[in-house]
mmCIF file of C-alpha atoms in Angstrom:
data_model
loop_
_atom_site.group_PDB
_atom_site.id
_atom_site.type_symbol
_atom_site.label_atom_id
_atom_site.label_comp_id
_atom_site.label_asym_id
_atom_site.label_seq_id
_atom_site.Cartn_x
_atom_site.Cartn_y
_atom_site.Cartn_z
ATOM 1 C CA MET A 1104 30.567 14.131 -62.836
ATOM 2 C CA ARG A 1105 28.525 11.074 -61.951
ATOM 3 C CA ALA A 1106 31.341 9.983 -59.670
ATOM 4 C CA LEU A 1107 31.227 13.369 -57.914
ATOM 5 C CA PHE A 1108 27.463 13.080 -57.332
ATOM 6 C CA PHE A 1109 27.940 9.548 -56.075
ATOM 7 C CA ALA A 1110 30.612 10.708 -53.635
ATOM 8 C CA ILE A 1111 28.389 13.521 -52.344
ATOM 9 C CA GLY A 1112 25.491 11.087 -51.972
ATOM 10 C CA ALA A 1113 27.673 8.647 -50.076
ATOM 11 C CA LEU A 1114 28.833 11.384 -47.693
ATOM 12 C CA LEU A 1115 25.216 12.446 -47.114
ATOM 13 C CA PHE A 1116 24.257 8.833 -46.417
ATOM 14 C CA ILE A 1117 27.077 8.494 -43.881
ATOM 15 C CA TRP A 1118 26.131 11.802 -42.226
ATOM 16 C CA LEU A 1119 22.479 10.789 -41.936
ATOM 17 C CA PHE A 1120 22.840 7.218 -40.724
ATOM 18 C CA PHE A 1121 26.232 7.057 -39.002
ATOM 19 C CA PRO A 1122 26.481 9.982 -36.553
ATOM 20 C CA SER A 1123 29.847 11.044 -35.237
ATOM 21 C CA GLN A 1124 30.760 9.914 -31.743
ATOM 22 C CA GLN A 1125 31.827 13.490 -30.979
ATOM 23 C CA ASP A 1126 28.276 14.727 -31.529
ATOM 24 C CA ASN A 1127 26.157 12.411 -29.412
ATOM 25 C CA LYS A 1128 23.200 14.796 -29.612
ATOM 26 C CA ARG A 1129 22.741 14.074 -33.330
ATOM 27 C CA GLN A 1130 21.805 10.444 -32.675
ATOM 28 C CA HIS A 1131 18.492 11.544 -31.092
ATOM 29 C CA ARG A 1132 17.330 13.225 -34.300
ATOM 30 C CA THR A 1133 15.215 11.551 -36.936
ATOM 31 C CA VAL A 1134 16.367 11.407 -40.553
ATOM 32 C CA THR A 1135 13.611 13.848 -41.529
ATOM 33 C CA ASP A 1136 14.735 16.284 -38.859
ATOM 34 C CA LYS A 1137 18.336 16.055 -40.032
ATOM 35 C CA ILE A 1138 17.256 16.894 -43.566
ATOM 36 C CA LEU A 1139 14.921 19.740 -42.542
ATOM 37 C CA HIS A 1140 17.257 21.165 -39.882
ATOM 38 C CA PRO A 1141 20.783 20.165 -40.940
ATOM 39 C CA PHE A 1142 22.550 22.732 -38.733
ATOM 40 C CA ASP A 1143 20.315 22.483 -35.653
ATOM 41 C CA SER A 1144 22.316 21.071 -32.726
ATOM 42 C CA SER A 1145 19.437 21.161 -30.227
ATOM 43 C CA VAL A 1146 18.517 17.975 -28.410
ATOM 44 C CA ARG A 1147 14.993 17.051 -29.414
ATOM 45 C CA PHE A 1148 12.938 14.818 -27.154
ATOM 46 C CA ARG A 1149 9.401 13.776 -26.383
ATOM 47 C CA LEU A 1150 7.343 12.058 -23.715
ATOM 48 C CA GLY A 1151 7.390 8.274 -24.039
ATOM 49 C CA ASP A 1152 5.833 5.593 -21.857
ATOM 50 C CA VAL A 1153 4.206 6.772 -18.635
ATOM 51 C CA ASP A 1154 2.948 4.336 -16.019
ATOM 52 C CA PRO A 1155 -0.591 5.421 -15.026
ATOM 53 C CA ARG A 1156 0.151 4.621 -11.375
ATOM 54 C CA PHE A 1157 2.002 7.928 -11.154
ATOM 55 C CA GLY A 1158 -1.399 9.582 -11.534
ATOM 56 C CA MET A 1159 -0.251 12.324 -13.901
ATOM 57 C CA SER A 1160 -1.772 13.363 -17.209
ATOM 58 C CA GLN A 1161 0.099 13.724 -20.493
ATOM 59 C CA ALA A 1162 -0.640 17.452 -20.489
ATOM 60 C CA GLU A 1163 0.888 17.898 -17.022
ATOM 61 C CA LEU A 1164 4.018 15.989 -17.969
ATOM 62 C CA ILE A 1165 4.479 17.781 -21.283
ATOM 63 C CA GLN A 1166 4.228 21.096 -19.449
ATOM 64 C CA LEU A 1167 6.883 19.932 -16.969
ATOM 65 C CA CYS A 1168 9.109 18.976 -19.903
ATOM 66 C CA LYS A 1169 8.685 22.452 -21.360
ATOM 67 C CA ASP A 1170 9.405 23.981 -17.952
ATOM 68 C CA ALA A 1171 12.613 21.924 -17.825
ATOM 69 C CA ILE A 1172 13.550 23.297 -21.246
ATOM 70 C CA GLY A 1173 12.958 26.782 -19.864
ATOM 71 C CA ILE A 1174 15.441 26.198 -17.034
ATOM 72 C CA TRP A 1175 18.231 25.487 -19.511
ATOM 73 C CA GLN A 1176 17.211 28.158 -21.979
ATOM 74 C CA GLN A 1177 16.909 30.848 -19.312
ATOM 75 C CA GLY A 1178 20.348 30.024 -17.958
ATOM 76 C CA SER A 1179 22.163 29.647 -21.261
ATOM 77 C CA GLU A 1180 20.060 31.984 -23.443
ATOM 78 C CA LYS A 1181 20.362 29.335 -26.155
ATOM 79 C CA PRO A 1182 17.779 26.912 -27.609
ATOM 80 C CA LEU A 1183 19.547 23.814 -26.330
ATOM 81 C CA LEU A 1184 16.451 21.624 -26.094
ATOM 82 C CA VAL A 1185 13.303 21.200 -28.181
ATOM 83 C CA TYR A 1186 10.153 19.271 -27.314
ATOM 84 C CA ASP A 1187 9.309 17.400 -30.516
ATOM 85 C CA PRO A 1188 6.447 14.837 -30.572
ATOM 86 C CA LYS A 1189 8.357 12.983 -33.318
ATOM 87 C CA ALA A 1190 11.759 12.952 -31.604
ATOM 88 C CA LYS A 1191 13.707 9.732 -31.080
ATOM 89 C CA LEU A 1192 14.808 10.559 -27.535
ATOM 90 C CA THR A 1193 11.999 9.748 -25.095
ATOM 91 C CA ILE A 1194 11.353 10.393 -21.427
ATOM 92 C CA ASN A 1195 9.734 7.376 -19.798
ATOM 93 C CA LEU A 1196 8.212 7.259 -16.316
ATOM 94 C CA ILE A 1197 8.687 3.753 -14.941
ATOM 95 C CA TYR A 1198 6.817 2.813 -11.772
ATOM 96 C CA ASP A 1199 8.805 0.208 -9.864
ATOM 97 C CA GLN A 1200 9.605 -0.690 -6.265
ATOM 98 C CA ARG A 1201 11.458 2.583 -5.749
ATOM 99 C CA GLN A 1202 8.364 4.731 -6.261
ATOM 100 C CA ALA A 1203 6.177 2.214 -4.404
ATOM 101 C CA ASP A 1204 8.575 2.314 -1.438
ATOM 102 C CA HIS A 1205 8.775 6.098 -1.625
ATOM 103 C CA LYS A 1206 4.979 6.382 -1.615
ATOM 104 C CA ALA A 1207 4.664 3.955 1.315
ATOM 105 C CA HIS A 1208 7.441 5.781 3.160
ATOM 106 C CA LYS A 1209 5.793 9.150 2.589
ATOM 107 C CA THR A 1210 2.406 7.840 3.769
ATOM 108 C CA SER A 1211 4.009 6.373 6.903
ATOM 109 C CA GLN A 1212 5.844 9.636 7.549
ATOM 110 C CA GLN A 1213 2.600 11.596 7.280
ATOM 111 C CA LEU A 1214 0.922 9.250 9.763
ATOM 112 C CA LEU A 1215 3.856 9.617 12.147
ATOM 113 C CA GLU A 1216 3.812 13.394 11.784
ATOM 114 C CA THR A 1217 0.104 13.379 12.627
ATOM 115 C CA ALA A 1218 0.774 11.183 15.665
ATOM 116 C CA GLN A 1219 3.638 13.445 16.710
ATOM 117 C CA ASN A 1220 1.442 16.541 16.443
ATOM 118 C CA VAL A 1221 -1.248 14.840 18.527
ATOM 119 C CA ASN A 1222 1.336 13.813 21.142
ATOM 120 C CA GLN A 1223 2.706 17.349 21.304
ATOM 121 C CA ARG A 1224 -0.790 18.789 21.705
ATOM 122 C CA ILE A 1225 -1.609 16.299 24.465
ATOM 123 C CA SER A 1226 1.702 17.096 26.182
ATOM 124 C CA LYS A 1227 0.773 20.778 26.275
ATOM 125 C CA ASP A 1228 -2.726 19.953 27.544
ATOM 126 C CA LEU A 1229 -1.269 17.741 30.270
ATOM 127 C CA ASP A 1230 1.207 20.449 31.240
ATOM 128 C CA HIS A 1231 -1.620 22.954 31.572
ATOM 129 C CA HIS A 1232 -3.721 20.459 33.526
ATOM 130 C CA TYR A 1233 -0.788 19.722 35.831
ATOM 131 C CA THR A 1234 -0.388 23.439 36.502
ATOM 132 C CA TYR A 1235 -4.115 23.686 37.298
ATOM 133 C CA LEU A 1236 -3.992 20.679 39.653
ATOM 134 C CA LYS A 1237 -0.940 22.065 41.410
ATOM 135 C CA GLN A 1238 -2.578 25.477 41.900
ATOM 136 C CA ARG A 1239 -5.830 23.838 43.005
ATOM 137 C CA HIS A 1240 -3.943 21.713 45.530
ATOM 138 C CA GLN A 1241 -2.177 24.783 46.916
ATOM 139 C CA HIS A 1242 -5.501 26.633 47.146
ATOM 140 C CA LEU A 1243 -7.217 23.794 49.024
ATOM 141 C CA GLN A 1244 -4.184 23.412 51.270
ATOM 142 C CA ALA A 1245 -4.437 27.105 52.147
ATOM 143 C CA GLN A 1246 -8.176 26.720 52.787
ATOM 144 C CA ARG A 1247 -7.552 23.764 55.095
ATOM 145 C CA ASP A 1248 -4.857 25.644 57.016
ATOM 146 C CA GLN A 1249 -7.132 28.659 57.412
ATOM 147 C CA LEU A 1250 -10.040 26.467 58.493
ATOM 148 C CA SER A 1251 -7.853 24.840 61.152
ATOM 149 C CA LYS A 1252 -6.882 28.270 62.471
ATOM 150 C CA ASP A 1253 -10.512 29.398 62.529
ATOM 151 C CA VAL A 1254 -11.564 26.261 64.416
ATOM 152 C CA GLU A 1255 -8.755 26.698 66.941
ATOM 153 C CA GLN A 1256 -9.668 30.344 67.551
ATOM 154 C CA LEU A 1257 -13.328 29.459 67.898
ATOM 155 C CA ASN A 1258 -12.487 26.731 70.402
ATOM 156 C CA GLN A 1259 -10.585 29.234 72.516
ATOM 157 C CA GLN A 1260 -13.549 31.627 72.434
ATOM 158 C CA ARG A 1261 -15.889 28.814 73.335
ATOM 159 C CA ILE A 1262 -13.823 27.836 76.353
ATOM 160 C CA SER A 1263 -13.704 31.452 77.473
ATOM 161 C CA TRP A 1264 -17.442 32.032 77.154
ATOM 162 C CA MET A 1265 -18.293 28.742 78.822
ATOM 163 C CA ARG A 1266 -16.907 30.242 82.021
ATOM 164 C CA ILE A 1267 -19.121 33.293 81.711
ATOM 165 C CA GLU A 1268 -22.354 32.225 80.040
ATOM 166 C CA ASN A 1269 -24.537 29.185 80.028
ATOM 167 C CA GLU A 1270 -25.237 27.371 76.804
ATOM 168 C CA ASN A 1271 -28.172 29.659 76.003
ATOM 169 C CA GLY A 1272 -26.106 32.807 76.289
ATOM 170 C CA PRO A 1273 -25.909 35.024 73.169
ATOM 171 C CA ASN A 1274 -22.140 34.641 72.719
ATOM 172 C CA ARG A 1275 -22.245 30.899 73.044
ATOM 173 C CA GLN A 1276 -25.136 30.836 70.576
ATOM 174 C CA ARG A 1277 -23.065 32.953 68.183
ATOM 175 C CA ILE A 1278 -20.103 30.620 68.595
ATOM 176 C CA GLU A 1279 -22.324 27.626 67.910
ATOM 177 C CA GLN A 1280 -23.564 29.242 64.685
ATOM 178 C CA GLN A 1281 -19.964 29.870 63.671
ATOM 179 C CA TYR A 1282 -19.198 26.227 64.415
ATOM 180 C CA GLN A 1283 -21.965 25.178 62.054
ATOM 181 C CA GLN A 1284 -20.564 27.486 59.357
ATOM 182 C CA LEU A 1285 -17.064 26.048 59.816
ATOM 183 C CA LYS A 1286 -18.527 22.548 59.717
ATOM 184 C CA ALA A 1287 -20.199 23.328 56.384
ATOM 185 C CA GLN A 1288 -16.928 24.770 55.086
ATOM 186 C CA ALA A 1289 -15.103 21.638 56.226
ATOM 187 C CA GLN A 1290 -17.617 19.417 54.434
ATOM 188 C CA GLN A 1291 -17.234 21.479 51.244
ATOM 189 C CA LEU A 1292 -13.463 21.305 51.613
ATOM 190 C CA ASP A 1293 -13.620 17.515 51.974
ATOM 191 C CA HIS A 1294 -15.748 17.373 48.834
ATOM 192 C CA ASP A 1295 -13.284 19.571 46.934
ATOM 193 C CA ILE A 1296 -10.329 17.475 48.115
ATOM 194 C CA THR A 1297 -12.065 14.267 47.016
ATOM 195 C CA GLU A 1298 -12.832 15.849 43.659
ATOM 196 C CA LEU A 1299 -9.198 16.928 43.307
ATOM 197 C CA LYS A 1300 -8.019 13.406 44.105
ATOM 198 C CA ASP A 1301 -10.301 12.034 41.380
ATOM 199 C CA GLN A 1302 -8.962 14.607 38.932
ATOM 200 C CA ASN A 1303 -5.416 13.734 39.936
ATOM 201 C CA ASN A 1304 -6.088 10.009 39.392
ATOM 202 C CA GLN A 1305 -7.588 10.762 36.015
ATOM 203 C CA TYR A 1306 -4.573 12.912 35.178
ATOM 204 C CA ASN A 1307 -2.205 10.092 36.128
ATOM 205 C CA GLN A 1308 -4.120 7.714 33.853
ATOM 206 C CA GLN A 1309 -3.882 10.222 31.012
ATOM 207 C CA VAL A 1310 -0.139 10.586 31.589
ATOM 208 C CA GLU A 1311 0.279 6.817 31.563
ATOM 209 C CA GLN A 1312 -1.695 6.530 28.318
ATOM 210 C CA HIS A 1313 0.278 9.411 26.839
ATOM 211 C CA ASN A 1314 3.563 7.715 27.714
ATOM 212 C CA GLN A 1315 2.318 4.529 26.060
ATOM 213 C CA ASN A 1316 1.426 6.522 22.944
ATOM 214 C CA ILE A 1317 4.921 8.027 22.886
ATOM 215 C CA ASP A 1318 6.448 4.556 23.239
ATOM 216 C CA THR A 1319 4.286 3.335 20.360
ATOM 217 C CA TYR A 1320 5.334 6.334 18.278
ATOM 218 C CA ASN A 1321 9.027 5.652 18.945
ATOM 219 C CA ILE A 1322 8.571 1.977 18.039
ATOM 220 C CA ASN A 1323 6.855 2.961 14.789
ATOM 221 C CA VAL A 1324 9.682 5.383 13.971
ATOM 222 C CA ASN A 1325 12.226 2.610 14.494
ATOM 223 C CA HIS A 1326 10.190 0.236 12.336
ATOM 224 C CA LEU A 1327 9.978 2.880 9.612
ATOM 225 C CA ASN A 1328 13.729 3.458 9.689
ATOM 226 C CA GLN A 1329 14.354 -0.279 9.528
ATOM 227 C CA ARG A 1330 11.913 -0.771 6.668
ATOM 228 C CA PHE A 1331 13.166 2.219 4.708
ATOM 229 C CA PRO A 1332 16.829 2.687 5.633
ATOM 230 C CA ALA A 1333 18.607 5.782 4.398
ATOM 231 C CA ARG A 1334 20.077 5.037 0.987
ATOM 232 C CA GLU A 1335 20.929 6.871 -2.168
ATOM 233 C CA PHE A 1336 19.546 5.837 -5.519
ATOM 234 C CA HIS A 1337 18.972 7.523 -8.845
ATOM 235 C CA LYS A 1338 15.604 9.182 -9.376
ATOM 236 C CA GLY A 1339 16.232 8.812 -13.086
ATOM 237 C CA ILE A 1340 18.863 7.804 -15.599
ATOM 238 C CA TYR A 1341 19.932 8.758 -19.099
ATOM 239 C CA ASN A 1342 21.248 5.685 -20.896
ATOM 240 C CA GLY A 1343 22.160 7.304 -24.203
ATOM 241 C CA LYS A 1344 18.935 6.240 -25.889
ATOM 242 C CA CYS A 1345 16.223 7.422 -23.524
ATOM 243 C CA ILE A 1346 15.608 8.995 -20.141
ATOM 244 C CA GLU A 1347 13.990 6.775 -17.533
ATOM 245 C CA ILE A 1348 12.561 8.316 -14.363
ATOM 246 C CA TYR A 1349 11.715 6.019 -11.479
ATOM 247 C CA GLN A 1350 10.949 8.162 -8.474
ATOM 248 C CA PHE A 1351 9.905 11.689 -7.550
ATOM 249 C CA ASP A 1352 8.157 13.424 -4.700
ATOM 250 C CA THR A 1353 6.419 16.509 -6.051
ATOM 251 C CA MET A 1354 5.815 18.229 -9.377
ATOM 252 C CA ASP A 1355 8.710 20.592 -8.647
ATOM 253 C CA ASP A 1356 10.934 17.622 -7.838
ATOM 254 C CA LEU A 1357 9.978 15.926 -11.116
ATOM 255 C CA ARG A 1358 10.619 19.128 -13.095
ATOM 256 C CA LEU A 1359 14.190 19.325 -11.799
ATOM 257 C CA THR A 1360 14.732 15.595 -12.280
ATOM 258 C CA ILE A 1361 13.711 15.926 -15.939
ATOM 259 C CA ALA A 1362 15.965 18.970 -16.344
ATOM 260 C CA HIS A 1363 18.856 17.093 -14.676
ATOM 261 C CA GLU A 1364 18.583 14.101 -17.010
ATOM 262 C CA LEU A 1365 18.240 16.410 -20.018
ATOM 263 C CA GLY A 1366 21.536 17.906 -18.887
ATOM 264 C CA HIS A 1367 23.088 14.467 -19.332
ATOM 265 C CA ALA A 1368 21.468 14.257 -22.771
ATOM 266 C CA LEU A 1369 23.269 17.522 -23.551
ATOM 267 C CA GLY A 1370 26.512 15.755 -22.714
ATOM 268 C CA LEU A 1371 27.036 17.228 -19.245
ATOM 269 C CA GLU A 1372 28.500 15.343 -16.303
ATOM 270 C CA HIS A 1373 27.876 15.951 -12.603
ATOM 271 C CA ASN A 1374 29.381 18.860 -10.679
ATOM 272 C CA GLN A 1375 30.175 19.388 -6.991
ATOM 273 C CA ASP A 1376 27.780 22.223 -6.131
ATOM 274 C CA PRO A 1377 25.003 20.819 -3.852
ATOM 275 C CA GLN A 1378 22.607 23.536 -5.039
ATOM 276 C CA ALA A 1379 23.333 23.005 -8.738
ATOM 277 C CA LEU A 1380 21.053 21.205 -11.160
ATOM 278 C CA MET A 1381 23.816 18.798 -12.192
ATOM 279 C CA TYR A 1382 24.713 17.804 -8.639
ATOM 280 C CA PRO A 1383 24.231 14.013 -8.367
ATOM 281 C CA VAL A 1384 21.747 14.233 -5.473
ATOM 282 C CA MET A 1385 18.476 16.177 -5.522
ATOM 283 C CA LYS A 1386 18.331 17.505 -1.967
ATOM 284 C CA ASP A 1387 19.466 21.100 -1.379
ATOM 285 C CA GLN A 1388 18.296 22.626 -4.645
ATOM 286 C CA GLN A 1389 15.745 25.434 -4.793
ATOM 287 C CA LEU A 1390 12.823 23.459 -6.204
ATOM 288 C CA GLN A 1391 10.674 26.457 -7.073
ATOM 289 C CA ASN A 1392 11.865 29.215 -9.411
ATOM 290 C CA PHE A 1393 15.090 27.296 -9.976
ATOM 291 C CA ARG A 1394 17.975 28.888 -11.866
ATOM 292 C CA LEU A 1395 21.153 27.303 -13.172
ATOM 293 C CA SER A 1396 24.114 27.790 -10.868
ATOM 294 C CA ALA A 1397 27.550 29.006 -11.884
ATOM 295 C CA ALA A 1398 28.710 25.383 -11.753
ATOM 296 C CA ASP A 1399 25.979 24.372 -14.221
ATOM 297 C CA LEU A 1400 26.879 27.197 -16.599
ATOM 298 C CA ALA A 1401 30.556 26.238 -16.368
ATOM 299 C CA LEU A 1402 29.665 22.730 -17.553
ATOM 300 C CA LEU A 1403 27.776 24.211 -20.492
ATOM 301 C CA GLN A 1404 30.675 26.403 -21.493
ATOM 302 C CA ALA A 1405 33.159 23.543 -21.242
ATOM 303 C CA ARG A 1406 31.210 20.994 -23.280
#
């Protein structure tokens, strides 16, 4: 009988301290958890080290972890994951050059977007101003043509009346008054033309400055692309002992990254659906209100 108890104790010891390679989820469970929940196959995890430079509170991150659990539970209708403050498996947020580069890249992109918006607004303003200058030029040209016709007609009348009346005659006096009116119109027209030329010069200076701004913008875009070339790297990684997350953009992005790495902790590999959670690149997924795809569910069923 003692031998039987010893054998049972030895088997229990092996089960507790030497997990089977076929059940990699069991290695994340503490001895106490194995004793209290011997038939629970859920992956239990907790938040580990978080670099404060990410600027996120423990409460925010724990909620994101629970949201990630919800993604898997809603899709599978099974309690696959459990957030346990005493779990062995940890999620660590490690701030390294990847996040620093991402932050610098994002800041530079925002500055370039602002510059682009300003350039586009100025382009529209210059287009409108060009239209105004063109219309104003046409209007003054028409005024000048009409004034030339009026002067020519008045000269013909003057020549005709000079043969009939002396300079004090009423018609010649009327013609002289009309001459003075045309002279005033001509002076105003000269003033308007000079003003238009000044506006046109100012417009040309604005166009030149605008072109310089566009050149500067294009140079900055090239510098940004050279400094941050397009490349693919892992936002996070599951190494069998913990989950390490290095880079994310938004809270929604981080939620899916956590859920993706938890999928690896469940024993799932990548799939080929670009909109799936277990696709190797986070790009085309629906970040908000995300649901597991058919490809994700197929991985769950096949594990």
